[in-house]
mmCIF file of C-alpha atoms in Angstrom:
data_model
loop_
_atom_site.group_PDB
_atom_site.id
_atom_site.type_symbol
_atom_site.label_atom_id
_atom_site.label_comp_id
_atom_site.label_asym_id
_atom_site.label_seq_id
_atom_site.Cartn_x
_atom_site.Cartn_y
_atom_site.Cartn_z
ATOM 1 C CA MET A 296 120.901 36.233 62.947
ATOM 2 C CA ALA A 297 120.046 39.872 63.598
ATOM 3 C CA LEU A 298 116.474 41.134 63.798
ATOM 4 C CA ILE A 299 116.084 44.821 62.982
ATOM 5 C CA PRO A 300 113.064 46.493 64.572
ATOM 6 C CA VAL A 301 110.649 48.263 62.204
ATOM 7 C CA ALA A 302 108.205 50.867 63.464
ATOM 8 C CA ALA A 303 104.554 49.786 63.288
ATOM 9 C CA GLU A 304 103.748 52.614 60.859
ATOM 10 C CA ASP A 305 106.602 51.626 58.519
ATOM 11 C CA LEU A 306 107.174 48.860 56.014
ATOM 12 C CA ALA A 307 110.417 47.027 55.353
ATOM 13 C CA THR A 308 111.376 45.309 52.132
ATOM 14 C CA VAL A 309 114.413 43.627 50.634
ATOM 15 C CA VAL A 310 115.372 45.376 47.388
ATOM 16 C CA THR A 311 117.257 43.383 44.767
ATOM 17 C CA SER A 312 119.071 45.310 42.033
ATOM 18 C CA LEU A 313 119.766 43.447 38.795
ATOM 19 C CA GLU A 314 121.776 44.337 35.720
ATOM 20 C CA MET A 315 122.452 43.289 32.172
ATOM 21 C CA THR A 316 125.840 44.267 30.761
ATOM 22 C CA THR A 317 125.681 42.512 27.399
ATOM 23 C CA ARG A 318 123.077 43.300 24.795
ATOM 24 C CA PRO A 319 120.902 40.210 24.283
ATOM 25 C CA LEU A 320 120.620 38.604 20.891
ATOM 26 C CA PRO A 321 117.624 39.840 18.908
ATOM 27 C CA ARG A 322 114.485 37.755 19.300
ATOM 28 C CA PRO A 323 111.105 37.986 17.605
ATOM 29 C CA LEU A 324 108.586 40.000 19.586
ATOM 30 C CA PRO A 325 106.049 37.738 21.302
ATOM 31 C CA PRO A 326 102.553 38.194 19.846
ATOM 32 C CA SER A 327 100.291 40.565 21.712
ATOM 33 C CA PRO A 328 96.952 42.318 21.248
ATOM 34 C CA PHE A 329 98.477 45.447 22.782
ATOM 35 C CA GLN A 330 100.632 48.263 21.547
ATOM 36 C CA LEU A 331 103.247 50.447 23.195
ATOM 37 C CA VAL A 332 102.601 54.176 22.914
ATOM 38 C CA HIS A 333 105.304 56.741 23.653
ATOM 39 C CA TRP A 334 103.990 59.413 26.001
ATOM 40 C CA THR A 335 105.723 62.695 25.291
ATOM 41 C CA ALA A 336 105.392 64.908 28.360
ATOM 42 C CA PRO A 337 102.216 63.330 29.793
ATOM 43 C CA THR A 338 100.218 65.386 32.263
ATOM 44 C CA THR A 339 100.934 64.614 35.898
ATOM 45 C CA GLU A 340 97.289 63.585 36.410
ATOM 46 C CA ARG A 341 97.335 61.099 33.539
ATOM 47 C CA TYR A 342 100.660 59.669 34.667
ATOM 48 C CA ARG A 343 99.583 59.253 38.285
ATOM 49 C CA THR A 344 96.289 57.622 37.289
ATOM 50 C CA LEU A 345 98.105 54.858 35.389
ATOM 51 C CA PHE A 346 100.829 54.638 38.046
ATOM 52 C CA ARG A 347 98.150 53.974 40.690
ATOM 53 C CA ARG A 348 96.287 51.402 38.582
ATOM 54 C CA ILE A 349 99.454 49.387 38.070
ATOM 55 C CA GLY A 350 101.301 49.984 41.307
ATOM 56 C CA SER A 351 98.706 50.136 44.084
ATOM 57 C CA PRO A 352 98.649 46.331 44.567
ATOM 58 C CA TRP A 353 102.424 46.493 45.175
ATOM 59 C CA LEU A 354 102.375 49.752 47.160
ATOM 60 C CA TRP A 355 104.145 51.863 44.548
ATOM 61 C CA TYR A 356 104.021 55.347 45.986
ATOM 62 C CA SER A 357 107.190 57.291 45.109
ATOM 63 C CA ARG A 358 105.656 59.310 42.271
ATOM 64 C CA LEU A 359 102.483 59.953 44.257
ATOM 65 C CA VAL A 360 104.298 61.950 46.952
ATOM 66 C CA MET A 361 106.072 64.226 44.471
ATOM 67 C CA THR A 362 104.683 67.702 43.979
ATOM 68 C CA ASP A 363 103.188 68.433 40.575
ATOM 69 C CA ALA A 364 106.194 70.615 39.799
ATOM 70 C CA GLU A 365 108.683 67.868 40.712
ATOM 71 C CA LEU A 366 106.855 65.240 38.683
ATOM 72 C CA HIS A 367 106.356 67.610 35.755
ATOM 73 C CA THR A 368 110.101 68.363 35.698
ATOM 74 C CA LEU A 369 110.887 64.657 35.722
ATOM 75 C CA LEU A 370 108.443 63.753 32.967
ATOM 76 C CA ASP A 371 109.620 66.649 30.792
ATOM 77 C CA ASN A 372 113.245 65.485 31.007
ATOM 78 C CA PRO A 373 114.252 64.228 27.533
ATOM 79 C CA ALA A 374 116.435 61.550 29.169
ATOM 80 C CA ILE A 375 113.339 59.900 30.667
ATOM 81 C CA GLU A 376 111.006 58.068 28.300
ATOM 82 C CA VAL A 377 107.532 56.953 29.345
ATOM 83 C CA PHE A 378 105.417 54.477 27.393
ATOM 84 C CA ALA A 379 101.881 53.266 27.974
ATOM 85 C CA VAL A 380 100.623 49.813 27.048
ATOM 86 C CA THR A 381 97.229 50.235 25.384
ATOM 87 C CA ASP A 382 94.598 47.895 24.030
ATOM 88 C CA ARG A 383 92.840 48.313 20.689
ATOM 89 C CA ALA A 384 90.366 50.734 22.239
ATOM 90 C CA GLY A 385 93.196 52.891 23.581
ATOM 91 C CA VAL A 386 92.670 51.892 27.217
ATOM 92 C CA GLU A 387 95.947 52.160 29.136
ATOM 93 C CA LEU A 388 96.908 48.879 30.806
ATOM 94 C CA GLY A 389 100.623 49.077 31.482
ATOM 95 C CA MET A 390 103.637 51.307 31.849
ATOM 96 C CA LEU A 391 107.276 51.276 30.861
ATOM 97 C CA GLU A 392 109.611 54.025 32.005
ATOM 98 C CA LEU A 393 113.231 54.188 30.868
ATOM 99 C CA ASP A 394 115.763 56.467 32.547
ATOM 100 C CA PHE A 395 118.842 57.402 30.503
ATOM 101 C CA ARG A 396 120.045 60.209 32.793
ATOM 102 C CA GLU A 397 123.219 58.328 33.740
ATOM 103 C CA ARG A 398 125.532 58.226 30.765
ATOM 104 C CA GLY A 399 125.973 54.787 29.217
ATOM 105 C CA GLN A 400 123.189 53.283 31.307
ATOM 106 C CA CYS A 401 119.463 52.735 31.193
ATOM 107 C CA GLU A 402 117.344 52.010 34.234
ATOM 108 C CA LEU A 403 113.983 50.332 33.820
ATOM 109 C CA SER A 404 112.502 52.697 36.390
ATOM 110 C CA PHE A 405 108.958 51.372 36.187
ATOM 111 C CA PHE A 406 107.740 48.273 34.425
ATOM 112 C CA GLY A 407 104.299 46.873 34.997
ATOM 113 C CA LEU A 408 100.857 45.872 33.846
ATOM 114 C CA VAL A 409 97.479 46.145 35.536
ATOM 115 C CA PRO A 410 96.872 43.183 37.867
ATOM 116 C CA GLU A 411 94.246 41.631 35.572
ATOM 117 C CA LEU A 412 96.977 40.910 33.000
ATOM 118 C CA ALA A 413 99.386 39.193 35.386
ATOM 119 C CA GLY A 414 100.457 35.657 34.503
ATOM 120 C CA LYS A 415 99.209 35.768 30.908
ATOM 121 C CA GLY A 416 102.543 36.187 29.116
ATOM 122 C CA HIS A 417 102.154 39.890 28.384
ATOM 123 C CA GLY A 418 105.161 40.706 30.564
ATOM 124 C CA ARG A 419 107.469 38.924 28.113
ATOM 125 C CA TRP A 420 106.109 41.078 25.297
ATOM 126 C CA LEU A 421 106.644 44.253 27.328
ATOM 127 C CA MET A 422 110.161 43.183 28.337
ATOM 128 C CA ALA A 423 111.063 42.542 24.691
ATOM 129 C CA HIS A 424 110.006 46.102 23.912
ATOM 130 C CA ALA A 425 111.844 47.420 26.959
ATOM 131 C CA LEU A 426 115.139 45.803 26.015
ATOM 132 C CA THR A 427 114.845 46.859 22.380
ATOM 133 C CA ARG A 428 114.453 50.479 23.474
ATOM 134 C CA ALA A 429 116.942 50.372 26.347
ATOM 135 C CA TRP A 430 119.840 48.918 24.372
ATOM 136 C CA ARG A 431 120.517 51.859 22.114
ATOM 137 C CA SER A 432 123.802 53.221 20.864
ATOM 138 C CA GLY A 433 126.093 54.197 23.739
ATOM 139 C CA VAL A 434 124.353 52.064 26.372
ATOM 140 C CA SER A 435 126.521 49.408 28.008
ATOM 141 C CA ARG A 436 124.384 48.571 31.024
ATOM 142 C CA VAL A 437 120.671 48.144 31.623
ATOM 143 C CA TRP A 438 119.462 47.683 35.169
ATOM 144 C CA VAL A 439 116.311 47.318 37.229
ATOM 145 C CA HIS A 440 115.339 46.755 40.808
ATOM 146 C CA THR A 441 112.541 44.855 42.464
ATOM 147 C CA CYS A 442 111.600 44.192 46.047
ATOM 148 C CA THR A 443 109.796 41.693 48.227
ATOM 149 C CA LEU A 444 106.629 43.819 48.086
ATOM 150 C CA ASP A 445 106.414 43.350 44.307
ATOM 151 C CA HIS A 446 104.661 40.515 42.502
ATOM 152 C CA PRO A 447 106.077 37.231 43.871
ATOM 153 C CA HIS A 448 107.311 36.236 40.402
ATOM 154 C CA ALA A 449 109.000 39.584 39.632
ATOM 155 C CA LEU A 450 112.525 38.577 40.643
ATOM 156 C CA GLY A 451 112.349 35.282 38.761
ATOM 157 C CA PHE A 452 110.944 37.070 35.727
ATOM 158 C CA TYR A 453 113.834 39.547 35.613
ATOM 159 C CA ARG A 454 116.376 36.767 35.986
ATOM 160 C CA ALA A 455 114.701 34.736 33.242
ATOM 161 C CA SER A 456 114.827 37.869 31.064
ATOM 162 C CA GLY A 457 118.630 37.929 31.349
ATOM 163 C CA PHE A 458 119.254 40.197 34.339
ATOM 164 C CA THR A 459 121.786 39.220 37.007
ATOM 165 C CA PRO A 460 121.444 40.312 40.659
ATOM 166 C CA PHE A 461 124.293 42.482 41.870
ATOM 167 C CA ARG A 462 123.091 44.011 45.149
ATOM 168 C CA ARG A 463 120.534 43.553 47.913
ATOM 169 C CA THR A 464 119.506 46.258 50.376
ATOM 170 C CA ILE A 465 116.821 46.723 53.011
ATOM 171 C CA GLU A 466 114.497 49.690 52.606
ATOM 172 C CA THR A 467 112.087 51.009 55.203
ATOM 173 C CA PHE A 468 109.480 53.672 54.550
ATOM 174 C CA PRO A 469 106.161 54.931 55.964
ATOM 175 C CA ASP A 470 103.273 52.684 54.951
ATOM 176 C CA PRO A 471 101.556 54.757 52.220
ATOM 177 C CA ARG A 472 98.158 53.395 53.332
ATOM 178 C CA LEU A 473 98.580 54.826 56.825
ATOM 179 C CA ILE A 474 99.558 58.287 55.626
ATOM 180 C CA GLY A 475 96.739 58.573 53.114
ATOM 181 C CA ILE A 476 98.699 58.200 49.877
ATOM 182 C CA LEU A 477 97.048 54.904 48.949
ATOM 183 C CA PRO A 478 93.697 53.507 50.120
ATOM 184 C CA ARG A 479 93.736 51.319 53.197
ATOM 185 C CA ASP A 480 92.507 48.331 51.196
ATOM 186 C CA ALA A 481 95.419 48.501 48.733
ATOM 187 C CA ALA A 482 97.753 45.476 48.714
ATOM 188 C CA PRO A 483 95.684 43.303 51.086
ATOM 189 C CA GLN A 484 98.422 40.632 50.931
ATOM 190 C CA ILE A 485 100.695 42.986 52.911
ATOM 191 C CA PRO A 486 99.574 43.285 56.569
ATOM 192 C CA LEU A 487 98.428 46.720 57.674
ATOM 193 C CA PHE A 488 99.442 47.307 61.275
ATOM 194 C CA GLU A 489 97.205 50.288 61.948
ATOM 195 C CA ASP A 490 96.194 48.944 65.357
ATOM 196 C CA MET A 491 99.842 48.761 66.418
ATOM 197 C CA ALA A 492 100.463 52.294 65.132
ATOM 198 C CA SER A 493 97.647 53.851 67.197
#
């Protein structure tokens, strides 16, 4: 067994990539009080606000460190589709982002709901929508990745949804709480080693 040192100011996570290479049989959409709204070229501020609400508990940070210009270019790309989950009042409670930039493939780049909705079955509804939109003409592979910093049921959820793991990697990156990208009280379940870093 090999132990790989990780700097005190960094985090390490095991990333599991999963794929689906056969279109699943159609199923009825699970009932839901929510709707999925296609965001066409959302503003960077609006996007980041929802990204933070969903991802802060799991230390999502990648889109928060992009410049406005970089994020704007990404969101304006017609091969990237962003959807918001909204309630009847129009409050945004979830996000689905599909990336079709690689020919014949679709990546579920971001898939999530605000923490208050976790464990209530709404993820199955969102996944049904995701797969319906991902498996379009010309697509032969849909894939997603999750990591050990995500919700503890994320990997099992993706497998139960029909995805098969095909690769595991280890990723290290600066703790976004220590460099000011996320608040220090984000993701309290993940130890913050600020004393070691000083």
